[in-house]
Coordinates of C-alpha atoms and ligand atoms in Angstrom, one line a residue:
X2 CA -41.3 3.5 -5.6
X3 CA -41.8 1.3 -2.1
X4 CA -40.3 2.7 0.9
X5 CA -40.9 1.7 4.8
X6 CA -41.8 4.5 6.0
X7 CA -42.2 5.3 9.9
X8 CA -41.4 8.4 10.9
X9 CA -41.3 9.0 15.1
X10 CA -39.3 12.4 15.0
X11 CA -42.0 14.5 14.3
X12 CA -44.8 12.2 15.6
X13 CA -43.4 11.8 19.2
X14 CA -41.8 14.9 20.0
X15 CA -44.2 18.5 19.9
X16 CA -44.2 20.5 16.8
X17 CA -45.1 24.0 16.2
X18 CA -48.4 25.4 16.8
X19 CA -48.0 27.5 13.8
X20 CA -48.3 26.2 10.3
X21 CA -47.8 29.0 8.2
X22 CA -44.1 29.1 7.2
X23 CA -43.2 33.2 8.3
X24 CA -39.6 33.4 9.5
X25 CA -39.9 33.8 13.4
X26 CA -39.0 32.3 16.9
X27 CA -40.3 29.2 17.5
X28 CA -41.3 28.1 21.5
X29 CA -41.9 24.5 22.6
X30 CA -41.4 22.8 19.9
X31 CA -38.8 20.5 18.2
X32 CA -39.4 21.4 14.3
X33 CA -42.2 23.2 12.5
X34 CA -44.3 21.5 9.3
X35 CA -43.1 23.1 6.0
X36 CA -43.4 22.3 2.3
X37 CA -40.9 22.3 0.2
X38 CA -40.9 24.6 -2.9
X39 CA -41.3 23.2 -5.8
X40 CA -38.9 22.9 -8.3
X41 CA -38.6 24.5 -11.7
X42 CA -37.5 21.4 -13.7
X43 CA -35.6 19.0 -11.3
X44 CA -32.8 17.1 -13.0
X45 CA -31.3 13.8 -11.3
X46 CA -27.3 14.2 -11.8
X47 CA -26.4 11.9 -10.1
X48 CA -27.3 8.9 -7.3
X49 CA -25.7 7.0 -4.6
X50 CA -27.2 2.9 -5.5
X51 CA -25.5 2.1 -2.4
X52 CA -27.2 4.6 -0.4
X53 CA -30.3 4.1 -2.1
X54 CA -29.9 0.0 -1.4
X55 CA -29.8 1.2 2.1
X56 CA -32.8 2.7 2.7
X57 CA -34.8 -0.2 0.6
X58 CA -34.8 1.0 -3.0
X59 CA -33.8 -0.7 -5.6
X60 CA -31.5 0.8 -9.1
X61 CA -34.6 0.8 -11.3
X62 CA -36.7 3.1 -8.6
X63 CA -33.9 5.3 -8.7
X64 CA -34.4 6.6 -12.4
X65 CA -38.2 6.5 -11.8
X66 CA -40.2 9.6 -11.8
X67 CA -41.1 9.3 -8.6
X68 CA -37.6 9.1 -7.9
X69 CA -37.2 12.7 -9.2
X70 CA -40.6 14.2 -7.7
X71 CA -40.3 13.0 -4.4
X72 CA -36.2 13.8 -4.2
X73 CA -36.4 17.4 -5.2
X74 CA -39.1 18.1 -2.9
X75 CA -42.1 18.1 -6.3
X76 CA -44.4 15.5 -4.8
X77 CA -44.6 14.6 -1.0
X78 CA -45.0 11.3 -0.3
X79 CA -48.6 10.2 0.7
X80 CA -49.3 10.6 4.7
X81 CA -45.7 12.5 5.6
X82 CA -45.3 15.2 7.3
X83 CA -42.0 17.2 6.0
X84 CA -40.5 19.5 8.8
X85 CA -37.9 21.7 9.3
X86 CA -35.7 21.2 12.7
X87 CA -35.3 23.7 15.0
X88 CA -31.9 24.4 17.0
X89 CA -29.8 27.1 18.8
X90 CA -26.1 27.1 18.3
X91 CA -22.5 28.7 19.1
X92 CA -21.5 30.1 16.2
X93 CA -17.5 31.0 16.1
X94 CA -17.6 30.8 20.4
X95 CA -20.8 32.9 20.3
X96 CA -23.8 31.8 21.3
X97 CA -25.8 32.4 18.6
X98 CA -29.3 32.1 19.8
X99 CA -32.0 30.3 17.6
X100 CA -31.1 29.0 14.3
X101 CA -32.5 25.8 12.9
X102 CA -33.1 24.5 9.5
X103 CA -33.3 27.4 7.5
X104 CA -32.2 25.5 4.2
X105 CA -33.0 21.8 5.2
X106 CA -36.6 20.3 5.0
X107 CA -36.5 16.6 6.6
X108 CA -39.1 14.3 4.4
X109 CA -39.5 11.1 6.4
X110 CA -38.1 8.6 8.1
X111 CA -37.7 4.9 6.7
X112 CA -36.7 1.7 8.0
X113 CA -35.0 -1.0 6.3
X114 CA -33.1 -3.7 7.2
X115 CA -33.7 -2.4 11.1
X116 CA -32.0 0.6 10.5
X117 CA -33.6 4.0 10.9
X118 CA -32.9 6.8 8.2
X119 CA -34.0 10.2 7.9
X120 CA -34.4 11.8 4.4
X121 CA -33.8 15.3 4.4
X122 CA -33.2 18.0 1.5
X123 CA -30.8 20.3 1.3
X124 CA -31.9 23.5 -0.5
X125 CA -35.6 23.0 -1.2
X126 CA -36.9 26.2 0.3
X127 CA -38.1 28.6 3.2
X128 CA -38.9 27.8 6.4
X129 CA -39.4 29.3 9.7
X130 CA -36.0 29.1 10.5
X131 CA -34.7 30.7 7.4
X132 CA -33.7 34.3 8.7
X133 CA -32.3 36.1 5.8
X134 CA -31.1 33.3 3.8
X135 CA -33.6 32.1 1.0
X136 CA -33.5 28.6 1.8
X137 CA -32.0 27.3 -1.1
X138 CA -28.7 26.1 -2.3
X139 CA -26.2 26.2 -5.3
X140 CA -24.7 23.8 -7.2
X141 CA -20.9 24.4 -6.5
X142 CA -21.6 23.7 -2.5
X143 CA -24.3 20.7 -3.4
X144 CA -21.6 18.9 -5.6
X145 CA -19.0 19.4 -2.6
X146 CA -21.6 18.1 0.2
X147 CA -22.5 15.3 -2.3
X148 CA -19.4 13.7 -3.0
X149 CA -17.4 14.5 0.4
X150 CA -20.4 13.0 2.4
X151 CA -20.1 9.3 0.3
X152 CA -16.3 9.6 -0.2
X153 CA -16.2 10.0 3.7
X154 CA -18.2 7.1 4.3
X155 CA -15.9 5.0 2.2
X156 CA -13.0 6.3 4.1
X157 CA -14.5 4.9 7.1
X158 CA -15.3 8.3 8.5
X159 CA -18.7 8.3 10.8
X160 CA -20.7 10.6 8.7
X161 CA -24.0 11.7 7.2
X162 CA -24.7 10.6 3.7
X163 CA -26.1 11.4 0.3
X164 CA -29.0 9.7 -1.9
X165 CA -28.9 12.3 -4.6
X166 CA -27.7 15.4 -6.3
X167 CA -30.5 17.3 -8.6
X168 CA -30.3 20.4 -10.4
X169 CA -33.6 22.8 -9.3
X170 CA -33.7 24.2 -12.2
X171 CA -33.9 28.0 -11.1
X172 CA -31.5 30.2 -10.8
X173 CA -30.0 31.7 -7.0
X174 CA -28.2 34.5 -6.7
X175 CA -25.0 34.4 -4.2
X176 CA -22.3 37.2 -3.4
X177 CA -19.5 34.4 -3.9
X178 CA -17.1 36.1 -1.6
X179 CA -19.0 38.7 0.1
X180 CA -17.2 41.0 -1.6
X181 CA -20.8 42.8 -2.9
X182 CA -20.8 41.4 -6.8
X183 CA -23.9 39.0 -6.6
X184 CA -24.5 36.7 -9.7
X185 CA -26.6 34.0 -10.7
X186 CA -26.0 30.6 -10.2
X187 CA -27.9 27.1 -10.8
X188 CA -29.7 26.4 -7.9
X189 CA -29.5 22.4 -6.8
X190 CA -31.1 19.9 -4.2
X191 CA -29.2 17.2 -2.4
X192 CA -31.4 14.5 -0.2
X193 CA -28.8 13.7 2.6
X194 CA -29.8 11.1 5.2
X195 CA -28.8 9.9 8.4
X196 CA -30.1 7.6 11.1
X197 CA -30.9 11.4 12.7
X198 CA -30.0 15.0 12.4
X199 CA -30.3 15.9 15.9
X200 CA -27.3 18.1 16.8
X201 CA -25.6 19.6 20.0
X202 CA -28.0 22.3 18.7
X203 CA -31.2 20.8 19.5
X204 CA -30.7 20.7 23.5
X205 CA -29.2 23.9 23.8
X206 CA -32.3 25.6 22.3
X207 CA -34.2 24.3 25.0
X208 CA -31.5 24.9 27.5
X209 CA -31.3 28.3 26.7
X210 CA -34.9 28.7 26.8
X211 CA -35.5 27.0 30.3
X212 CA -37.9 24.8 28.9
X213 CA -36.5 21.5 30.5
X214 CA -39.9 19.5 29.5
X215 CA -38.6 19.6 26.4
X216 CA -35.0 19.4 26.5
X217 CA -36.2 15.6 28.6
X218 CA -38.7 15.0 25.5
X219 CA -36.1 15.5 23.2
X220 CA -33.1 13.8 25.2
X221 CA -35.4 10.3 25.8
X222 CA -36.5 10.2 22.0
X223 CA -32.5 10.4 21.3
X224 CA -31.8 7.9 24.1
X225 CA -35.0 5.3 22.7
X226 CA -34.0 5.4 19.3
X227 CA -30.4 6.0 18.8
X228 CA -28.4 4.5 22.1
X229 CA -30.9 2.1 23.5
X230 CA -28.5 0.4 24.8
X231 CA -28.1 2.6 27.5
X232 CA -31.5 1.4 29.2
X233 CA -34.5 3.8 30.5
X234 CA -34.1 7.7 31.0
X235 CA -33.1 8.2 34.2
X236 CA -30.4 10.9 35.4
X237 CA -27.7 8.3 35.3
X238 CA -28.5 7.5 31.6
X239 CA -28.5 11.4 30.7
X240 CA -24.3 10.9 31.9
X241 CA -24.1 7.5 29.3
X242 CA -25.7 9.5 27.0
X243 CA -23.1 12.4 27.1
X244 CA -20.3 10.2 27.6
X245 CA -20.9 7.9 24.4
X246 CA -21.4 11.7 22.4
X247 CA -18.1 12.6 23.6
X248 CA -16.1 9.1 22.6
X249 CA -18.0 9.4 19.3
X250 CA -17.5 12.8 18.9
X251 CA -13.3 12.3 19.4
X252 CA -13.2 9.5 17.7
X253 CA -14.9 11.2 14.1
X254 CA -12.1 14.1 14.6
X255 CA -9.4 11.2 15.4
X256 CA -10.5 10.1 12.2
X257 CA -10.6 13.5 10.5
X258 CA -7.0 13.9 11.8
X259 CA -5.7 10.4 10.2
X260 CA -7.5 11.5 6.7
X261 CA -6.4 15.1 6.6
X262 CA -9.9 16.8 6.8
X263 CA -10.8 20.3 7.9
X264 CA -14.3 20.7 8.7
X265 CA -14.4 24.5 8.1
X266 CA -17.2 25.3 10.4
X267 CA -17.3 23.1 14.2
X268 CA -19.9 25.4 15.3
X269 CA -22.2 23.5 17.9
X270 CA -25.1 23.5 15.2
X271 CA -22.9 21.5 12.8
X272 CA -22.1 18.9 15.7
X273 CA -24.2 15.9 15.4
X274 CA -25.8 14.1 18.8
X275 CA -24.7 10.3 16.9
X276 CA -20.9 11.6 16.2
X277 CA -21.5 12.2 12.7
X278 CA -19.3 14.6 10.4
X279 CA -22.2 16.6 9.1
X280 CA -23.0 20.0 7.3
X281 CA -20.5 19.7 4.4
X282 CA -19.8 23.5 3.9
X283 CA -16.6 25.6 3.3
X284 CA -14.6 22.2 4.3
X285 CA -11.1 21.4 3.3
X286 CA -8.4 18.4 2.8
X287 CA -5.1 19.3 3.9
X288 CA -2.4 19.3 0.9
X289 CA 0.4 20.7 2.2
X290 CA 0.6 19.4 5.8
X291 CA -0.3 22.3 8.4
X292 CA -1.9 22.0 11.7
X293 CA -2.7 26.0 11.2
X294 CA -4.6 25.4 8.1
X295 CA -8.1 26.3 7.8
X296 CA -10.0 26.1 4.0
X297 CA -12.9 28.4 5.9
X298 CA -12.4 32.0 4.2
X299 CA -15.3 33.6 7.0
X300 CA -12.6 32.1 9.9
X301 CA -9.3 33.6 8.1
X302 CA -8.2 35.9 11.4
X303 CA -8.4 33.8 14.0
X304 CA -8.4 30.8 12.4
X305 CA -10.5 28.4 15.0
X306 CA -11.1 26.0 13.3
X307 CA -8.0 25.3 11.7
X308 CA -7.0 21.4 11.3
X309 CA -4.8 20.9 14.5
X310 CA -7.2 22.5 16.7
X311 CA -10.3 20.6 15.7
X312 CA -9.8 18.3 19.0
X313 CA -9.9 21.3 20.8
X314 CA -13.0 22.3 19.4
X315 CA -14.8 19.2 20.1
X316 CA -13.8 19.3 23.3
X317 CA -15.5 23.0 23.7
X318 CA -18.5 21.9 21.8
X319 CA -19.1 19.1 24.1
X320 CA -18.7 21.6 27.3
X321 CA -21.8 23.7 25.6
X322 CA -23.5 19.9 25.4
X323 CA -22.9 19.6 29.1
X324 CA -24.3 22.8 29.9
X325 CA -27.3 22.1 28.0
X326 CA -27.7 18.5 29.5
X327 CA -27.0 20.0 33.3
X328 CA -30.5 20.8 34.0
X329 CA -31.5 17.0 33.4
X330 CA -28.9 15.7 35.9
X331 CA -28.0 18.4 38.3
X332 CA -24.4 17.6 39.5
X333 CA -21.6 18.8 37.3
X334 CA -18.9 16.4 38.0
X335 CA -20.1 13.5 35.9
X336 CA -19.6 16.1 33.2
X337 CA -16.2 17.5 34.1
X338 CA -15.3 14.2 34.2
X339 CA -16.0 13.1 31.0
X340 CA -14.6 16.0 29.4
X341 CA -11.5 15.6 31.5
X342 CA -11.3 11.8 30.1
X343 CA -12.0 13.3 26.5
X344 CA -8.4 15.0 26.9
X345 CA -6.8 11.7 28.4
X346 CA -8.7 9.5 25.5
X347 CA -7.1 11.9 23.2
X348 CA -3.9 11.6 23.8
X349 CA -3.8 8.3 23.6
X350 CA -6.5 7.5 20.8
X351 CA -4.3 10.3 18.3
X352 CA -1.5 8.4 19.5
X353 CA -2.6 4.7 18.1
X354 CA -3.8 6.7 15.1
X355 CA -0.2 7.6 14.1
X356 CA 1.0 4.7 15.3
X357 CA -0.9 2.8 12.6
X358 CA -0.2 5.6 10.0
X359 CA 3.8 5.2 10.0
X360 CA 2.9 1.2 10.4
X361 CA 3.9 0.9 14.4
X362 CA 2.5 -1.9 15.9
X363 CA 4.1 -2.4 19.0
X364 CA 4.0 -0.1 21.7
X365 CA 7.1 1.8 22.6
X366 CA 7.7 4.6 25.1
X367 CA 9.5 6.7 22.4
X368 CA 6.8 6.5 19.8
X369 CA 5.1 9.7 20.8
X370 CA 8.2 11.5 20.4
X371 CA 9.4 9.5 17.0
X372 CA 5.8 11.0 15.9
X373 CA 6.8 14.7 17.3
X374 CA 9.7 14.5 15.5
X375 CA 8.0 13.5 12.9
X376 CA 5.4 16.1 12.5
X377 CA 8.1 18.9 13.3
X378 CA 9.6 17.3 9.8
X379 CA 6.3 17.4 8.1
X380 CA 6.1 21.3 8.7
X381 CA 9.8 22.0 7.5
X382 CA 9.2 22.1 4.3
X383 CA 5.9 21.7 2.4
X384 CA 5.0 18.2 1.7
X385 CA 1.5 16.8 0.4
X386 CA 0.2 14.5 3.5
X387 CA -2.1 12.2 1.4
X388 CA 0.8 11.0 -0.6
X389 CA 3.7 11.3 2.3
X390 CA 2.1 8.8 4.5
X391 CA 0.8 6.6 1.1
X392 CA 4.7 6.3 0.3
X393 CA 6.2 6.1 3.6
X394 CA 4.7 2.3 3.1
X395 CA 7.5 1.6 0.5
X396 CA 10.1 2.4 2.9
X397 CA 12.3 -1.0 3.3
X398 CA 13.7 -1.8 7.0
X399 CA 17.3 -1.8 7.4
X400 CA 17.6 1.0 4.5
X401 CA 17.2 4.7 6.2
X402 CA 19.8 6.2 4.1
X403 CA 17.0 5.4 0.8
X404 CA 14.3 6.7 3.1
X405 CA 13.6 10.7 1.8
X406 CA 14.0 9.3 -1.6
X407 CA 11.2 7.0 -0.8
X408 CA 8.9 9.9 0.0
X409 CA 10.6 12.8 -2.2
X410 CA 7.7 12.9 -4.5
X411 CA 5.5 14.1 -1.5
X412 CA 7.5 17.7 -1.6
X413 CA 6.5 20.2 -3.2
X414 CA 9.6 22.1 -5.1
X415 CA 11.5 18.9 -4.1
X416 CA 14.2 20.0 -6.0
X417 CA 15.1 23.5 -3.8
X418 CA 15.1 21.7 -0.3
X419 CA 17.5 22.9 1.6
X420 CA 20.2 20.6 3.4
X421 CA 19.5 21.8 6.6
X422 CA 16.2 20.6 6.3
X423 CA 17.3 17.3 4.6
X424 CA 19.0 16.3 7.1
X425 CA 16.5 16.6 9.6
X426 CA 14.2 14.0 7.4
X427 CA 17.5 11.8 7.2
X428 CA 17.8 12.2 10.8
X429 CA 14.1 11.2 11.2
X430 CA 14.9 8.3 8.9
X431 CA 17.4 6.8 11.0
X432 CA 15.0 6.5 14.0
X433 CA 12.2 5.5 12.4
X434 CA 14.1 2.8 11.0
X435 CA 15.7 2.5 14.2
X436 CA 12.2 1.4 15.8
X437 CA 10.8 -0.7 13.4
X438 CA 13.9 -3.2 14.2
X439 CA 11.6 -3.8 16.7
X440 CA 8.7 -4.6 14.6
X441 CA 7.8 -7.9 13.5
X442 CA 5.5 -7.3 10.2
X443 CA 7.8 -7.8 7.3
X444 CA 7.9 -4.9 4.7
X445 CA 5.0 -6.2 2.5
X446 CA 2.9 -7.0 5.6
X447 CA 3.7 -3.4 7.1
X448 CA 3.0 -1.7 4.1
X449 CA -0.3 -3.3 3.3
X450 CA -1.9 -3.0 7.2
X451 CA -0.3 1.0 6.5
X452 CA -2.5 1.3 3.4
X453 CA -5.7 0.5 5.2
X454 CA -5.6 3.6 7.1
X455 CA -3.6 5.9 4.7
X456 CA -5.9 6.3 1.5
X457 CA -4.5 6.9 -1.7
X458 CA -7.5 9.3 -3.2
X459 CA -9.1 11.9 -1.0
X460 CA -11.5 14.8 -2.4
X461 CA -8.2 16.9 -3.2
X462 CA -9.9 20.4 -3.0
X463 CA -9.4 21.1 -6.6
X464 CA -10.7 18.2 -7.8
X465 CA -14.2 19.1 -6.0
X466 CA -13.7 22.2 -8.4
X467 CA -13.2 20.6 -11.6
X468 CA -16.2 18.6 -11.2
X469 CA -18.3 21.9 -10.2
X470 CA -16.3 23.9 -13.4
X471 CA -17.3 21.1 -15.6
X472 CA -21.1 20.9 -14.3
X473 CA -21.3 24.7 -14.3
X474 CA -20.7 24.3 -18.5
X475 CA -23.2 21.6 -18.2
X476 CA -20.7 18.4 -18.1
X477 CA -21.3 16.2 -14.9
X478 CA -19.3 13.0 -15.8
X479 CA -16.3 14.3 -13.7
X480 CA -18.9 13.9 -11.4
X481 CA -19.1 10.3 -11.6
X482 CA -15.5 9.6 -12.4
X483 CA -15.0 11.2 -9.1
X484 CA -17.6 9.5 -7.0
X485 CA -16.2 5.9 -8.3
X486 CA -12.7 7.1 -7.6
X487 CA -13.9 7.5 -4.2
X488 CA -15.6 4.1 -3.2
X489 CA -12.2 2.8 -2.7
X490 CA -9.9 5.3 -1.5
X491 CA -7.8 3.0 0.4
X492 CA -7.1 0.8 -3.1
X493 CA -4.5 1.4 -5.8
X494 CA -6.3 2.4 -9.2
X495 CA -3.7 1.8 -11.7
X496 CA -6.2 3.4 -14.3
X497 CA -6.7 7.0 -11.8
X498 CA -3.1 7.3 -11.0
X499 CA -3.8 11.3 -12.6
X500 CA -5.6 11.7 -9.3
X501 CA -2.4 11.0 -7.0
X502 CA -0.8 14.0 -7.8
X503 CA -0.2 16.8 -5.6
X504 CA -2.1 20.1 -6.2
X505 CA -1.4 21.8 -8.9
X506 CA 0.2 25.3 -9.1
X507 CA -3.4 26.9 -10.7
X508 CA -4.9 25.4 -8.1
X509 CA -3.2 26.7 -5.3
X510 CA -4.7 30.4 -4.7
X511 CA -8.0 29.6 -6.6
X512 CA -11.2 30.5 -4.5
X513 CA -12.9 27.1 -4.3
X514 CA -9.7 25.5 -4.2
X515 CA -7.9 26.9 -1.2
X516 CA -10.5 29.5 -0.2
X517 CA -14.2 28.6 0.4
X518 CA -16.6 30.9 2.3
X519 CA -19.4 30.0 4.2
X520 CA -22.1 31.3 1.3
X521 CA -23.3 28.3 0.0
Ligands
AMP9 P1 -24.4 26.7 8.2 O1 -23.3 27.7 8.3 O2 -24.6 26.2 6.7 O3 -24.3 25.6 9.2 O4 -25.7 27.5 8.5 C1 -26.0 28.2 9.7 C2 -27.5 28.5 9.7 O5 -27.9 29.3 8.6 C3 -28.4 27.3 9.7 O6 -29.5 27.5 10.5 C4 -28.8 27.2 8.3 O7 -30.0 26.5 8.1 C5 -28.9 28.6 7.9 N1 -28.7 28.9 6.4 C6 -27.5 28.8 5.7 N2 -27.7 29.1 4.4 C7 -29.0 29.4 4.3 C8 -29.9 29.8 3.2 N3 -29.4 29.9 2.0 N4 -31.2 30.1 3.5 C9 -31.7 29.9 4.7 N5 -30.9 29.6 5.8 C10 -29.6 29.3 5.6
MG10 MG1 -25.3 24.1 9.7

């Protein structure tokens, strides 16, 4: 197995003094040297060939041996360094003091085709930043991070990726729903990469800490490798630099809003310095549509990160970015106005995103309240968003009075709708048809530019759980099924039309399905 490898992470920024791996505080120092733990008896279940094209390996390396070794952490590659990251965080609002990689052990970095990737596994062991946790990961949450991560990709969501999904082989024990029954599950290794894992995280340690030698260290390694096209470090470029992590930033949660994805957990340690959706934990697609849903059990009472106040969220995460970058540029107003800009950008940017999901091309001054209206709708009576905005496509201009049959298959209980409430859709009907008098794309035209940014298969929350029932009873071809499904969200599948179906009743109050806590 060939790979480029050229790591500059942990070459060119300082690493801890300390080798032995004993949980603790680490000073100075932008990740600590571990090993990972070796395996039991590693099992490949699956690979990405796409992903594993991109970082320069071909199909016939990926069911090599070395594959296996080097992918669940048995064998480390011949002069690398593995290391675990370290980083701070606000956890929930709270600062949360240090943190870092307490499950994650980065490998290398490679370059191929003049792209940079890091490797990093995802449940191989201790480190220093491991507080109580063990350091490893089970194979319910490893399937979920595995599949959401490529399915995301091919959604066109800016995100982190996955090479490959192996069983460990050993057993870990997790208390499920922190409810105090522990119990055994199969333990499992995913090698996720990305062109870095630096997160919000990574500055505000230093921040926190004062140690502003480092927080410039780690802020020019970021700017040289990852936005050089913002020129030398100098305090101007510190602003670029925290303006381009804001647009990316809204722009991944724009797209998270078009897609109907709940992140779960938008604590600053899962926000990612290249706008990356990252940290696949107790995550969630929206069925029903609700701005106040959140999938996240551990957030149930004050629901903060709930789907309609993810922009919110970012917005607040990027203020703790800006407090951490201050002490590199001194003067606060660049920052505030950013952040102010991040609010104007938002409005408009979510705006064009509707726009183009109810097939609007034009722009009207009424659109933003056609698309009020149309949300107040959405939450009248329960309705499956994937397949409302898929079947909105067939409606045919000139024919509003046909329009709620168009999309009746969306509803849930379609049968019991009340009038009231079907004469609000009919009402909404009539202006939507109203406006796209206006339009010029005829009806196949309008439907096919819709169906480019309304997909047709998402990760449906209990689909991630049939796949991780199945592999539990030692079946992983759901797996696969799933992950193929996925490369084309956006296309119809004639042959997987069993997976555009709205959630089924079992599925509706099922932990795993609905309800995910953070134990992982
Ligand atoms: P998360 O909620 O998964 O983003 O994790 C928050 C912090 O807890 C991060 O520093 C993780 O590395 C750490 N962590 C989560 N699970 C474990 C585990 N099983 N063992 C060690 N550290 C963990
Ligand atoms: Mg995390």
């Amino acid at each position: 197995m060939r790979l480029n490898i050229n790591d500059t992470f942990n070459k060119e920024l300082p690493s801890d003094s300390k080798t032995e791996n004993t949980r603790r505080q680490v000073f100075e120092a932008t990740h600590s040297y571990v090993i990972p733990r070796v395996p039991s008896y590693p099992k490949l279940l699956h690979a990405s060939i796409e992903m594993a094209e991109e970082v320069g390996l071909d199909k016939e390396s990926v069911s090599s041996k070395a594959f296996i070794e080097v992918f669940s952490g048995s064998k480390i590659q011949p002069k690398t360094k593995p290391y675990a990251m370290a980083y701070a965080g606000h956890q929930f609002g709270n600062w949360a003091g240090q943190l870092g990689d307490g499950r994650a052990i980065s490998l290398f970095e490679v370059e191929h085709h003049k792209n940079r990737w890091a490797l990093q596994l995802k449940g191989a062991g201790e480190t220093p930043y491991s507080r109580q946790g063990d350091g490893l990961a089970v194979l319910r949450s490893s399937i979920r991070e595995y599949l959401c991560s490529e399915a995301m990709c091919h959604l066109g969501v800016p995100t982190t990726r996955a090479l490959s999904l192996m069983l460990s082989g050993d057993d870990v024990l997790r208390d499920m729903l922190y409810d105090g029954n522990a119990n055994y599950e199969k333990g499992a290794i995913v090698c996720r990469v990305a062109p870095t894992f630096i997160r919000f995280g990574n500055f505000e340690l230093f921040a926190a800490r004062k140690d502003y030698k480092n927080l410039k260290k780690l802020a020019d390694y970021t700017i040289k490798y990852f936005y050089p096209q913002l020129g030398k470090s100098s305090k101007e470029t510190y602003i670029k630099l925290f303006k381009e992590v804001a647009n990316r930033t809204l722009d991944m949660i724009i797209h998270w809003q078009r897609v109907g994805f709940v992140h779960g957990v938008m604590n600053t340690d899962n926000m990612s310095i290249l706008g990356l959706t990252i940290d696949y934990g107790p995550y969630g697609w929206l069925e029903g549509f609700d701005f106040g849903w959140t999938p996240n059990t551990t957030d149930r009472q004050n629901k903060r990160y709930r789907f309609g106040n993810q922009p919110n969220i970012g917005l607040w995460n990027l203020l703790q970015l800006a407090n951490a970058l201050y002490p590199l540029v001194e003067e606060g107003e660049p920052f505030e106005t950013i952040l102010n800009q991040y609010q104007t950008d938002f409005e408009s940017k979510s705006l064009e995103m509707m726009r183009s999901k109810i097939g609007l091309q034009k722009e009207e001054d009424n659109d933003a309240s056609l698309i009020a209206d149309l949300e107040d709708c959405l939450l009248l009576w329960e309705i499956d968003m994937t397949i409302f905005f898929r079947l909105l496509s067939n409606h045919k201009k000139g024919n509003p009075q046909y329009g709620f049959e168009v999309i009746r298959k969306a509803f849930y209980d379609s049968t019991a709708i009340k009038d009231e409430v079907l004469d609000k859709w009919k009402g909404w009907f009539m202006s939507y048809d109203q406006r796209l008098q206006i339009e010029e794309l005829i009806d196949q035209h309008r439907k096919a530019n819709m169906n480019l940014v309304n997909p047709k298969y998402v990760l449906r929350n209990y689909m991630a759980q049939l796949a991780i029932d199945d592999a539990n009873k030692g079946n992983y071809s759901l797996i696969d099924e799933l992950f193929n499904l996925l490369k084309k969200p956006y296309d119809e599948q004639p042959e997987n039309e069993k997976w555009f179906v709205k959630r089924p009743d079992w599925a509706r109050h099922k932990v795993g399905c609905s309800m995910l806590s953070c134990s992982s």
